[in-house]
Short mmCIF file of C-alpha atoms and ligand atoms in Angstrom, two decimals:
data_model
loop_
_atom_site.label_atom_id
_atom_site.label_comp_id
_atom_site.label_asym_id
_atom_site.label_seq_id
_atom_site.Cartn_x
_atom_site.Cartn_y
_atom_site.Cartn_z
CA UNK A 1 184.32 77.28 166.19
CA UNK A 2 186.88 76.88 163.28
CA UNK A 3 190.02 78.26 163.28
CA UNK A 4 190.28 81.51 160.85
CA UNK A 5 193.68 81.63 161.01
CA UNK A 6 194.36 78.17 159.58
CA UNK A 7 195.52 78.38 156.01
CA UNK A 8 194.66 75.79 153.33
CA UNK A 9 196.16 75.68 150.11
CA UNK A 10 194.23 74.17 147.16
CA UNK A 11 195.76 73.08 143.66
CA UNK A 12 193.56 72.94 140.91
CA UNK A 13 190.64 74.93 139.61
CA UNK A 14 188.12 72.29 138.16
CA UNK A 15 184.85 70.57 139.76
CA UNK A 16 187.31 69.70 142.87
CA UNK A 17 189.15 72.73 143.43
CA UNK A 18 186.71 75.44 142.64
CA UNK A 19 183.64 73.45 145.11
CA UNK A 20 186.54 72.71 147.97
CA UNK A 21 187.88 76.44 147.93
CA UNK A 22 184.12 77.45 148.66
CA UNK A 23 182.99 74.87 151.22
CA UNK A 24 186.44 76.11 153.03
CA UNK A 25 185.98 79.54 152.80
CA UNK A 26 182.36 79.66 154.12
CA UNK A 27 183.75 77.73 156.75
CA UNK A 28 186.20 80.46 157.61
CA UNK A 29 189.16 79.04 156.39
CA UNK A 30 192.30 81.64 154.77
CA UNK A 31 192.05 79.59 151.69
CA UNK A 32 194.30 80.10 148.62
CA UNK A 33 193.50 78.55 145.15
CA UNK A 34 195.90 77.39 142.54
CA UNK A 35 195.15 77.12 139.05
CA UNK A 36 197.21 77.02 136.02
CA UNK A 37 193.87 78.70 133.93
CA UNK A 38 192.00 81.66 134.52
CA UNK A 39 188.27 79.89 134.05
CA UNK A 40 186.66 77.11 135.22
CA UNK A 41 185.48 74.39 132.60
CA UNK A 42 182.26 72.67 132.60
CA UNK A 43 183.40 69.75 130.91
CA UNK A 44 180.33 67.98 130.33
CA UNK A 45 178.46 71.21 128.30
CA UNK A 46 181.86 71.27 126.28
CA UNK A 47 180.27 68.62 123.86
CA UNK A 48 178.44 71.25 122.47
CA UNK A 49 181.47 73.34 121.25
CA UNK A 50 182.38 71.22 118.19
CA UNK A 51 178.87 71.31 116.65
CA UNK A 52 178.44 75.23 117.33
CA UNK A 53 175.57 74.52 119.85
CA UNK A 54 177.40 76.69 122.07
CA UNK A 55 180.65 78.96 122.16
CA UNK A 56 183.73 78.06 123.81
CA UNK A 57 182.99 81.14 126.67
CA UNK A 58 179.44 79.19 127.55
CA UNK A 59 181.22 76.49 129.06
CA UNK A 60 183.70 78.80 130.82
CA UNK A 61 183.34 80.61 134.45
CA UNK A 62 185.88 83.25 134.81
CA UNK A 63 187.44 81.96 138.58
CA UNK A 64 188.00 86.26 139.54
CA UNK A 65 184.27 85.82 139.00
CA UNK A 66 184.25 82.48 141.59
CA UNK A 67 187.12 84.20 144.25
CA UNK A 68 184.55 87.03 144.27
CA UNK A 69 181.65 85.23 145.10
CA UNK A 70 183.30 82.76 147.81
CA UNK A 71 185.94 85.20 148.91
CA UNK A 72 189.31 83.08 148.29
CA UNK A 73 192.73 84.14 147.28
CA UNK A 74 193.41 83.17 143.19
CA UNK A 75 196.43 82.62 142.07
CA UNK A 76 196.66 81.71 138.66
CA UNK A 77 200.16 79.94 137.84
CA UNK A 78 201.22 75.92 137.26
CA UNK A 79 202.05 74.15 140.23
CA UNK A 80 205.30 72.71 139.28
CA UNK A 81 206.15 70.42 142.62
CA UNK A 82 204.67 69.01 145.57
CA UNK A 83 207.09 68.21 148.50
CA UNK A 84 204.19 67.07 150.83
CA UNK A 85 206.77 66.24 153.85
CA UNK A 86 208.27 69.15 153.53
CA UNK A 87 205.43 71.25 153.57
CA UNK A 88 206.38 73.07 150.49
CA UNK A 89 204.39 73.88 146.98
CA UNK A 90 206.70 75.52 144.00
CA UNK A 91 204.92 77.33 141.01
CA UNK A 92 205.63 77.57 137.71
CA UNK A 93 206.40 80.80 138.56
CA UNK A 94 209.27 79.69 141.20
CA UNK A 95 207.24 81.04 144.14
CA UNK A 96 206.81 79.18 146.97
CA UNK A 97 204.35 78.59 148.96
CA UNK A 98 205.02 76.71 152.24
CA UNK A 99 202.79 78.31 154.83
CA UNK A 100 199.64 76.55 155.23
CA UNK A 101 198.25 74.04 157.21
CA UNK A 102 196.07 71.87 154.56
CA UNK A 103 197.03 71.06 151.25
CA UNK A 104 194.15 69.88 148.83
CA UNK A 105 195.53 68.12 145.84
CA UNK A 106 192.99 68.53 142.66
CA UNK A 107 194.49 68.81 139.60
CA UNK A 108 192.91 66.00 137.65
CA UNK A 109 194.78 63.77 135.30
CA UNK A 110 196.83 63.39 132.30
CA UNK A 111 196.08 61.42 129.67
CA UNK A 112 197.92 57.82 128.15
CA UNK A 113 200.11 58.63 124.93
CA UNK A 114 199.52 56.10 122.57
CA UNK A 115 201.91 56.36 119.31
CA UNK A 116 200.76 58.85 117.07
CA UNK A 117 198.21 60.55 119.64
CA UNK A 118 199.30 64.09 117.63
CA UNK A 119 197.10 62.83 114.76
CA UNK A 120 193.88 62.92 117.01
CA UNK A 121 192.08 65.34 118.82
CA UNK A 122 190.37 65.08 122.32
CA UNK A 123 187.10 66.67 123.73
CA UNK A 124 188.56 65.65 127.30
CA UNK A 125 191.57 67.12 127.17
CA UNK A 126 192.87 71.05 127.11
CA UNK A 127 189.38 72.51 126.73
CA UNK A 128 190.98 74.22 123.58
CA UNK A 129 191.29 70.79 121.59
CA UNK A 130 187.38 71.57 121.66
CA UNK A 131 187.71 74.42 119.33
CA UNK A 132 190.07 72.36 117.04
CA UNK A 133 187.43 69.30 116.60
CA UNK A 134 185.27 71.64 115.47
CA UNK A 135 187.75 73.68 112.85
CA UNK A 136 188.27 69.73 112.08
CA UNK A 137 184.39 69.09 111.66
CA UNK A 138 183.75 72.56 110.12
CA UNK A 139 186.44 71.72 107.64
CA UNK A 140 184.58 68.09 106.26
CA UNK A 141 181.53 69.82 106.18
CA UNK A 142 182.86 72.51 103.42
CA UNK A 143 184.09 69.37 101.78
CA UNK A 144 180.64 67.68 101.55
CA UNK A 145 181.89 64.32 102.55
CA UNK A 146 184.40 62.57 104.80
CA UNK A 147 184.81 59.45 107.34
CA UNK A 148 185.02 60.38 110.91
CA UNK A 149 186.38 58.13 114.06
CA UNK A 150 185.31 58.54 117.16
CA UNK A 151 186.34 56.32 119.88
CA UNK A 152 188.54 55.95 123.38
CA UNK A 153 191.15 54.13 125.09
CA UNK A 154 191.50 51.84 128.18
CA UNK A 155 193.81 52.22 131.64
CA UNK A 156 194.59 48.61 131.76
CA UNK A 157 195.99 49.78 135.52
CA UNK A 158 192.61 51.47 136.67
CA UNK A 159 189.60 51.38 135.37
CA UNK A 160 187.88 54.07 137.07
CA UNK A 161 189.93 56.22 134.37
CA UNK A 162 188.36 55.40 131.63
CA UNK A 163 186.06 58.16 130.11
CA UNK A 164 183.78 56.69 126.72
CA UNK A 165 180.45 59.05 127.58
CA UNK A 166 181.44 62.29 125.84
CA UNK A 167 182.76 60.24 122.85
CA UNK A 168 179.75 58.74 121.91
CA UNK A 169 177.82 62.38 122.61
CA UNK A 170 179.81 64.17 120.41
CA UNK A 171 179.24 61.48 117.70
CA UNK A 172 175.42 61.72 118.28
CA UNK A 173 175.70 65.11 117.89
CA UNK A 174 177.31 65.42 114.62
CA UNK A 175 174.94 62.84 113.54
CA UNK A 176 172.14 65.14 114.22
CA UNK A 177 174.12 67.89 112.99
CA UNK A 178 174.91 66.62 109.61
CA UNK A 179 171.19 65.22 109.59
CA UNK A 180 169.43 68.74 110.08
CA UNK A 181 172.29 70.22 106.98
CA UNK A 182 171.07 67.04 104.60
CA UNK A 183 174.25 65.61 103.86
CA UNK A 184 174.47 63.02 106.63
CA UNK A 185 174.49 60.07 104.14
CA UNK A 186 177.81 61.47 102.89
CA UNK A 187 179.49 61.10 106.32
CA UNK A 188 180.71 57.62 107.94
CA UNK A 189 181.14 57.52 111.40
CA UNK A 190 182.66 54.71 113.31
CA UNK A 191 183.41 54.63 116.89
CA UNK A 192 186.19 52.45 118.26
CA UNK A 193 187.10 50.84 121.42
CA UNK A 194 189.52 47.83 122.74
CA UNK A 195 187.15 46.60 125.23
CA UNK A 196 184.67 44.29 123.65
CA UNK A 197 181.89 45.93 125.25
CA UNK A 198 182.63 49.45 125.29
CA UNK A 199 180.10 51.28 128.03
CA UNK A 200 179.54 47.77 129.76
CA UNK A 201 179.79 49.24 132.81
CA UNK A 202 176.56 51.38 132.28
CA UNK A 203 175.08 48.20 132.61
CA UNK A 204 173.11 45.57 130.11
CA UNK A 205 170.11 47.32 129.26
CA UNK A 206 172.08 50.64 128.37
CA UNK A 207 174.26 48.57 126.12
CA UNK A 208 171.09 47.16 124.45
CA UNK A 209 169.62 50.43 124.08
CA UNK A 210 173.14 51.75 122.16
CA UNK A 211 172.58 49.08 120.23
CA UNK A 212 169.56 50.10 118.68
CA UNK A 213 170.88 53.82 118.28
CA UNK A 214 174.10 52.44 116.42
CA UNK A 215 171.77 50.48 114.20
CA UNK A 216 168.92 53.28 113.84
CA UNK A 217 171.42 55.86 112.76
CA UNK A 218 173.63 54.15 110.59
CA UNK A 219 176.67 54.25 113.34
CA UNK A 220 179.64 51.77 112.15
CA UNK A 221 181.36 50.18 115.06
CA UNK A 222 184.93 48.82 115.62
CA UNK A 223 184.71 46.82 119.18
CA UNK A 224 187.37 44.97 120.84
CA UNK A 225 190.78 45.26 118.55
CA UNK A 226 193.35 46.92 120.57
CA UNK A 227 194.87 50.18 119.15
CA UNK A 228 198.14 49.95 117.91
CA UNK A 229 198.97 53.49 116.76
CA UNK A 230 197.34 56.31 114.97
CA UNK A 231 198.27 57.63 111.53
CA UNK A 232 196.96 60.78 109.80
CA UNK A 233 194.64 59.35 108.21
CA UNK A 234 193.07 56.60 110.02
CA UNK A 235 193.48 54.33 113.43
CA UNK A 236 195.77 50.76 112.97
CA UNK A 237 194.66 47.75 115.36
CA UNK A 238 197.14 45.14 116.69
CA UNK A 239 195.88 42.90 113.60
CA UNK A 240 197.28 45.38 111.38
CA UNK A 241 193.80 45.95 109.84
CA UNK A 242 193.10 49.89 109.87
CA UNK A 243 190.16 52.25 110.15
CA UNK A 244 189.83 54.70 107.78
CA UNK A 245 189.14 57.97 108.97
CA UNK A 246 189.83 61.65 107.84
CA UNK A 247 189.04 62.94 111.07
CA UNK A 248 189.99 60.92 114.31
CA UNK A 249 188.41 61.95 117.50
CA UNK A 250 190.25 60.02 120.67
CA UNK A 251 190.20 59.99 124.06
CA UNK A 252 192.65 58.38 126.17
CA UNK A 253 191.82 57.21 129.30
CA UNK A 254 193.67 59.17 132.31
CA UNK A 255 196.79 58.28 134.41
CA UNK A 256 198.59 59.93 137.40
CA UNK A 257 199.32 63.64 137.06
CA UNK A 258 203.43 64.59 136.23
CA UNK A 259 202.98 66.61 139.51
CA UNK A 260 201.78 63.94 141.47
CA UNK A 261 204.11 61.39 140.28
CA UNK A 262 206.73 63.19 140.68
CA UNK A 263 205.80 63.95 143.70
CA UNK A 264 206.47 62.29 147.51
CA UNK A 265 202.63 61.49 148.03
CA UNK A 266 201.46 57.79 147.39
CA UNK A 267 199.70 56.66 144.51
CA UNK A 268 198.41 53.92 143.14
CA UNK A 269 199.44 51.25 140.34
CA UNK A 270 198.51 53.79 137.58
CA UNK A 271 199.76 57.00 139.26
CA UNK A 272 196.65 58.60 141.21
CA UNK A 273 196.63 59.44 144.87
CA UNK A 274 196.05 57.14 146.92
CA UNK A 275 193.38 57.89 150.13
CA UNK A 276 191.37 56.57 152.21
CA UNK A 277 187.49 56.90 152.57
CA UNK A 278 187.64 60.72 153.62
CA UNK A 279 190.12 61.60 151.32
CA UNK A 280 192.82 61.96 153.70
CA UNK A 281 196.77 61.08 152.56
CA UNK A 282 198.46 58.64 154.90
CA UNK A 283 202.52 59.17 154.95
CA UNK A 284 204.38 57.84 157.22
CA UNK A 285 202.04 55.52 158.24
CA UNK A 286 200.44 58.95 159.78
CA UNK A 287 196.96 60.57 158.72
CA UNK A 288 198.70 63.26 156.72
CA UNK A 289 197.59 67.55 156.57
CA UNK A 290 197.09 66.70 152.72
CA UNK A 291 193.84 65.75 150.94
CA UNK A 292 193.31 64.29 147.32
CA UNK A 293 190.13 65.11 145.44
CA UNK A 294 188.51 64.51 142.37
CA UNK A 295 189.95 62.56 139.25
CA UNK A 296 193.60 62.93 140.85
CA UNK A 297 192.48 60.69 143.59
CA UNK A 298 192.49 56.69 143.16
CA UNK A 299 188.73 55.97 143.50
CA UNK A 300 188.18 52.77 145.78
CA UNK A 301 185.50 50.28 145.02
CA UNK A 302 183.15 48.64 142.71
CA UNK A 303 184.92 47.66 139.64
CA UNK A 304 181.79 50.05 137.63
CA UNK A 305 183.26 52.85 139.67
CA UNK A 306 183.91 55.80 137.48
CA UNK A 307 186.13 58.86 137.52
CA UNK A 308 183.11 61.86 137.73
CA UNK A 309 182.60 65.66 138.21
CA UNK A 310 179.46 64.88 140.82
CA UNK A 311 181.91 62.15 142.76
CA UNK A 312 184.50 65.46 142.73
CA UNK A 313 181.68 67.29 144.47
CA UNK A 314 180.95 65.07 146.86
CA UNK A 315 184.92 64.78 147.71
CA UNK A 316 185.17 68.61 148.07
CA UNK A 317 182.17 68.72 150.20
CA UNK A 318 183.08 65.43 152.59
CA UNK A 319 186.77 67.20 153.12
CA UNK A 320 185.29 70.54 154.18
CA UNK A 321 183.44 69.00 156.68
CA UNK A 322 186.21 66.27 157.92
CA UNK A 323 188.70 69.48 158.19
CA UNK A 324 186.18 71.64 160.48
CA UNK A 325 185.67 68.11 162.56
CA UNK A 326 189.79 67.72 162.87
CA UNK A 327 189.92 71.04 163.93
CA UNK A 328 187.33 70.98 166.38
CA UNK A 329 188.83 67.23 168.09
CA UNK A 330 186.44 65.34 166.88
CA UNK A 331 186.66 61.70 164.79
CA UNK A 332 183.16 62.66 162.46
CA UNK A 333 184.20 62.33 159.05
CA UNK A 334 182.29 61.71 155.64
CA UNK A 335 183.17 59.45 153.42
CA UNK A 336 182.90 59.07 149.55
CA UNK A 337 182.51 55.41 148.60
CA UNK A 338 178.67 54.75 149.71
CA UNK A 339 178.55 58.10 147.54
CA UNK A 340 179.60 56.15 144.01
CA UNK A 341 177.40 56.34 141.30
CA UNK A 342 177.37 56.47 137.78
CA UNK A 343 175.58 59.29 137.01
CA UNK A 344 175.04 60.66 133.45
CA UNK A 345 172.76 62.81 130.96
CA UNK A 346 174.09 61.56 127.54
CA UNK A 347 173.18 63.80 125.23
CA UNK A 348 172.46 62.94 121.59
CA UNK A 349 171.23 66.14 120.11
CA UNK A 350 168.00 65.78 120.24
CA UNK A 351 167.14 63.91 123.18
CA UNK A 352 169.17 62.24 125.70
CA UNK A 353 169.51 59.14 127.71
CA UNK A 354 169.37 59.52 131.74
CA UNK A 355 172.18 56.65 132.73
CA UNK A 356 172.30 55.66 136.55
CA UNK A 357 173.95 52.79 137.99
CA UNK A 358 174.87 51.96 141.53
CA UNK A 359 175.23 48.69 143.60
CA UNK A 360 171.54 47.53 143.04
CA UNK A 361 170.46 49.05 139.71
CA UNK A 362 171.88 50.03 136.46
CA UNK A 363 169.52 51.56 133.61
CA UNK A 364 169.01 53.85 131.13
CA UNK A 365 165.71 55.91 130.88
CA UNK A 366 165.61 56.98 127.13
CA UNK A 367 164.24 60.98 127.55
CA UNK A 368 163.55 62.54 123.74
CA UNK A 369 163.68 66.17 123.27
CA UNK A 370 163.49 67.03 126.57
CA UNK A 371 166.61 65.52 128.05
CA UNK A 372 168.75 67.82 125.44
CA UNK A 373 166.78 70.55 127.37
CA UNK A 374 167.81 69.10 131.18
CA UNK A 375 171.37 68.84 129.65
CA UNK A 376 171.02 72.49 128.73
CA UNK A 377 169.53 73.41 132.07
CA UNK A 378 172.29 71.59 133.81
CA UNK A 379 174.86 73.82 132.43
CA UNK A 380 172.91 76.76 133.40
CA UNK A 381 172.68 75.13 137.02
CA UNK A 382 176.10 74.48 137.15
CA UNK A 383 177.61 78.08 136.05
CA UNK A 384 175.03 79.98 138.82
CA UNK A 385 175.31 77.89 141.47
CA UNK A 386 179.19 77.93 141.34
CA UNK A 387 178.77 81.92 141.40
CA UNK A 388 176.06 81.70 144.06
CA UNK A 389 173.79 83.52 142.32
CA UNK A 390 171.19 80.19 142.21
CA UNK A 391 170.89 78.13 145.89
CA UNK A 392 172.24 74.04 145.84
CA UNK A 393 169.11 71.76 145.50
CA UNK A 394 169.68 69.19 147.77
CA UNK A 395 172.49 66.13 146.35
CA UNK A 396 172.91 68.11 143.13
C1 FAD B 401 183.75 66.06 127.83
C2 FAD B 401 183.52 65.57 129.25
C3 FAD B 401 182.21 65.31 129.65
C4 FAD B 401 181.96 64.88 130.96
N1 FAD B 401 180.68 64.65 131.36
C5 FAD B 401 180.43 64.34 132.65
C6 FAD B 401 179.08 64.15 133.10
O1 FAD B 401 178.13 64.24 132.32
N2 FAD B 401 178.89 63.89 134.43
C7 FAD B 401 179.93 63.80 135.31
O2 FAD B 401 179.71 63.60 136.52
N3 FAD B 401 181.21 63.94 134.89
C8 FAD B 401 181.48 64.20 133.59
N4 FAD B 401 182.77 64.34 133.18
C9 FAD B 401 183.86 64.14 134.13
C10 FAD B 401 184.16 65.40 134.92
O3 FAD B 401 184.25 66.51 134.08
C11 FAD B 401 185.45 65.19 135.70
O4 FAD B 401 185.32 64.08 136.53
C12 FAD B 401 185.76 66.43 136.50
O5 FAD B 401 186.11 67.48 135.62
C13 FAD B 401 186.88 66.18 137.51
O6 FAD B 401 187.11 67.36 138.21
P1 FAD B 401 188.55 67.68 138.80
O7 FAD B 401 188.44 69.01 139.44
O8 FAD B 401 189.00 66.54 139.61
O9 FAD B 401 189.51 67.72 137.54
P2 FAD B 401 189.54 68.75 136.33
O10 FAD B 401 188.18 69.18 135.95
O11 FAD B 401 190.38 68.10 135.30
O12 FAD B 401 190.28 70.01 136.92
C14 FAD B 401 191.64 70.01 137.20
C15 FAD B 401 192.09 71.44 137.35
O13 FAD B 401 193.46 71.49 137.71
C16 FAD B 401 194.13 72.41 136.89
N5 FAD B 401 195.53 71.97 136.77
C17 FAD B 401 196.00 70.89 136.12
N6 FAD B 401 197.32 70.83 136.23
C18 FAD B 401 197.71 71.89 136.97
C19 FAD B 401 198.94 72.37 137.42
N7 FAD B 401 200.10 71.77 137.15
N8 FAD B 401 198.96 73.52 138.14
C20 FAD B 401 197.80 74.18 138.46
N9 FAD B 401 196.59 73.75 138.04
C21 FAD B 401 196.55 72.62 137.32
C22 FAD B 401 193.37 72.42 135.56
O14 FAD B 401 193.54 73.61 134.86
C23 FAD B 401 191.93 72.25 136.07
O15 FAD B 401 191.38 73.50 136.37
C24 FAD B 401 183.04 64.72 131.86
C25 FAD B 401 184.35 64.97 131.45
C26 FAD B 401 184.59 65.38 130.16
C27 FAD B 401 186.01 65.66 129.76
#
């Protein structure tokens, strides 16, 4: 029987935050949620938002709408410190909070600054940057003709940080976007990446089968030259050669939170929590009442190992059964690593690539037309079971 008067604190209202605070409240837990927005993003149907497939609100859940279907406390403010050993959680605010008995750290990641970042925009970043790339694409269009970059950046510290997928969507997209207006011959697109091998670690055949798309639709590419800075009007590699672009679309790959680095918890070389299988926070040599989920948390494992929304889900579900076990005495726990997969729908428009890889296989299953509509589907999956108004299917 689990103890209802045990409070647990949550920071952060994304994939982690949002599936933790209702795994804990159906458990009977007094659980409070912290979030520094009023919705919930579904980052991966944000792609969409720059080529008008869908409006910013589709890929939003109001979280009043998610606290009424789980039945948590909201509080919408910026979590300004964590003094783990002390118990103690300031707000942007200046409240306090310093009462509970679990704290669940989820508040995802901030992103490397490379010089001259302000001349690009993000789709993995603040979800509004979404609405700017496509003001930005919108605004070439009018013109009839322009030369777009897409590309991403590495986390020489961690890997796992490094986020290329919704990059190479988004091209795709506009691809298909500009094809369907008539005007795509007018448009270059290049995507750009340090690594030699951008996506390598979605494993040989996917590469080979990107190959073929970049060829097929007339996709320019700009592998292994590491960024040096970016200028308004185009991306400059340590060689000094530059990219051309009147449009630059970047993401950088994520490092350790301000709050959490800040912070008294340990992290890792490149600033994410660090914890072990169950997602528990050792300090003091002592398991700790804290918990670190999602892309906050310093993922253990294979060196493929990726930061992911369905490895956040699996971390907010393993904790909300490794708290009830605690409570009750008992050593069960869950753990996350046998869990890691790379698990993806890319989207390209009009069709979409299923991309899996785990220990003993790594492919991608090319799905025309109707992976665009699983995509879609997905979204809709997402939004209702979140609300509870559609049951789980089993490991999704
Ligand atoms: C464009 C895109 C496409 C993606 N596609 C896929 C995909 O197809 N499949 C997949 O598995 N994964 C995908 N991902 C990755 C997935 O979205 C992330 O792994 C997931 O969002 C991580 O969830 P999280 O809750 O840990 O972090 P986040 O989703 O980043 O949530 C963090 C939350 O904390 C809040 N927060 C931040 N700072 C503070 C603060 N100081 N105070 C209070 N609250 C704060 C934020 O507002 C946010 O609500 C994609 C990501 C992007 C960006």
């Amino acid at each position: 029987m689990v103890n209802k008067q045990k409070k647990i604190l949550i920071l952060g209202g994304g994939f982690a935050g949002v599936d933790a605070a209702g795994y804990l409240s159906k458990a009977g837990y007094d659980v409070t949620l912290v979030s520094d927005r009023d919705y919930f993003y579904i980052y991966p149907t944000s792609i969409w938002v720059p080529t008008r497939e869908v409006e910013f609100k589709d890929v939003c859940v109001d979280l009043k709408e998610l606290q009424a279907a789980h039945g948590f406390k909201l509080v919408v403010d910026g979590v300004s410190t964590i003094e783990a050993k002390s118990n103690r959680v300031t707000l942007q605010s200046g409240k306090v909070i310093d009462d509970y008995d679990y704290l669940v750290v989820a508040i995802g990641a901030k992103k490397m600054q490379h010089p001259g970042i302000e001349h690009t925009l993000s789709i993995c970043a603040a979800p509004e940057q979404s609405l700017e790339i496509r003001d930005a694409i919108d605004k070439l269009i009018a013109k009839g003709s322009g030369k777009i970059a897409f590309g991403f950046g590495g986390n020489p510290k961690d890997s796992s940080a490094v986020r290329g997928g919704p990059g190479f969507e988004l091209m795709f997209n506009l691809h298909n976007l500009l094809k369907k207006k008539g005007i795509r011959k007018n448009y270059e697109l290049t995507f750009f990446a340090p690594m030699p091998q951008p996506g390598a670690r979605m494993g040989e055949q996917a590469l080979a089968m990107m190959d073929k798309m970049f060829a097929k639709q007339e996709l320019y590419k700009q592998f292994g030259k590491k960024i040096k800075r970016f200028e308004k009007d185009g991306v400059v590699f340590e060689d000094d050669s530059k990219l051309e672009s009147d449009f630059t679309m970047f993401i950088p790959a994520g490092t350790g939170h301000d709050v959490v680095t800040q912070s008294d918890l340990p992290v890792n070389e490149a600033g994410f929590v660090s914890i072990n299988d169950y997602c528990e926070v050792t300090m003091d040599s002592n398991i700790s009442n804290v918990y670190a989920i999602g892309d906050t948390a310093a993922l253990e494992g294979p060196d493929w190992r990726a930061k992911q929304g369905h490895v956040a889900e699996v971390m907010a579900k393993n904790i909300a059964y490794n708290i009830q076990e605690r409570d009750k005495g008992s050593n069960a726990r869950k753990g996350y690593i046998k869990h890691l997969n790379i698990l993806c729908v890319m989207d390209t428009g009009d069709g979409a690539g299923f991309v899996f890889r785990d220990d003993k296989k790594a492919f991608m299953l090319p799905m025309p037309i109707i992976g665009h509509m699983m995509k879609k589907g997905w979204g809709w999956y997402c939004r209702n079971t979140k609300l509870r108004k559609f049951p789980r299917l089993p490991r999704m």
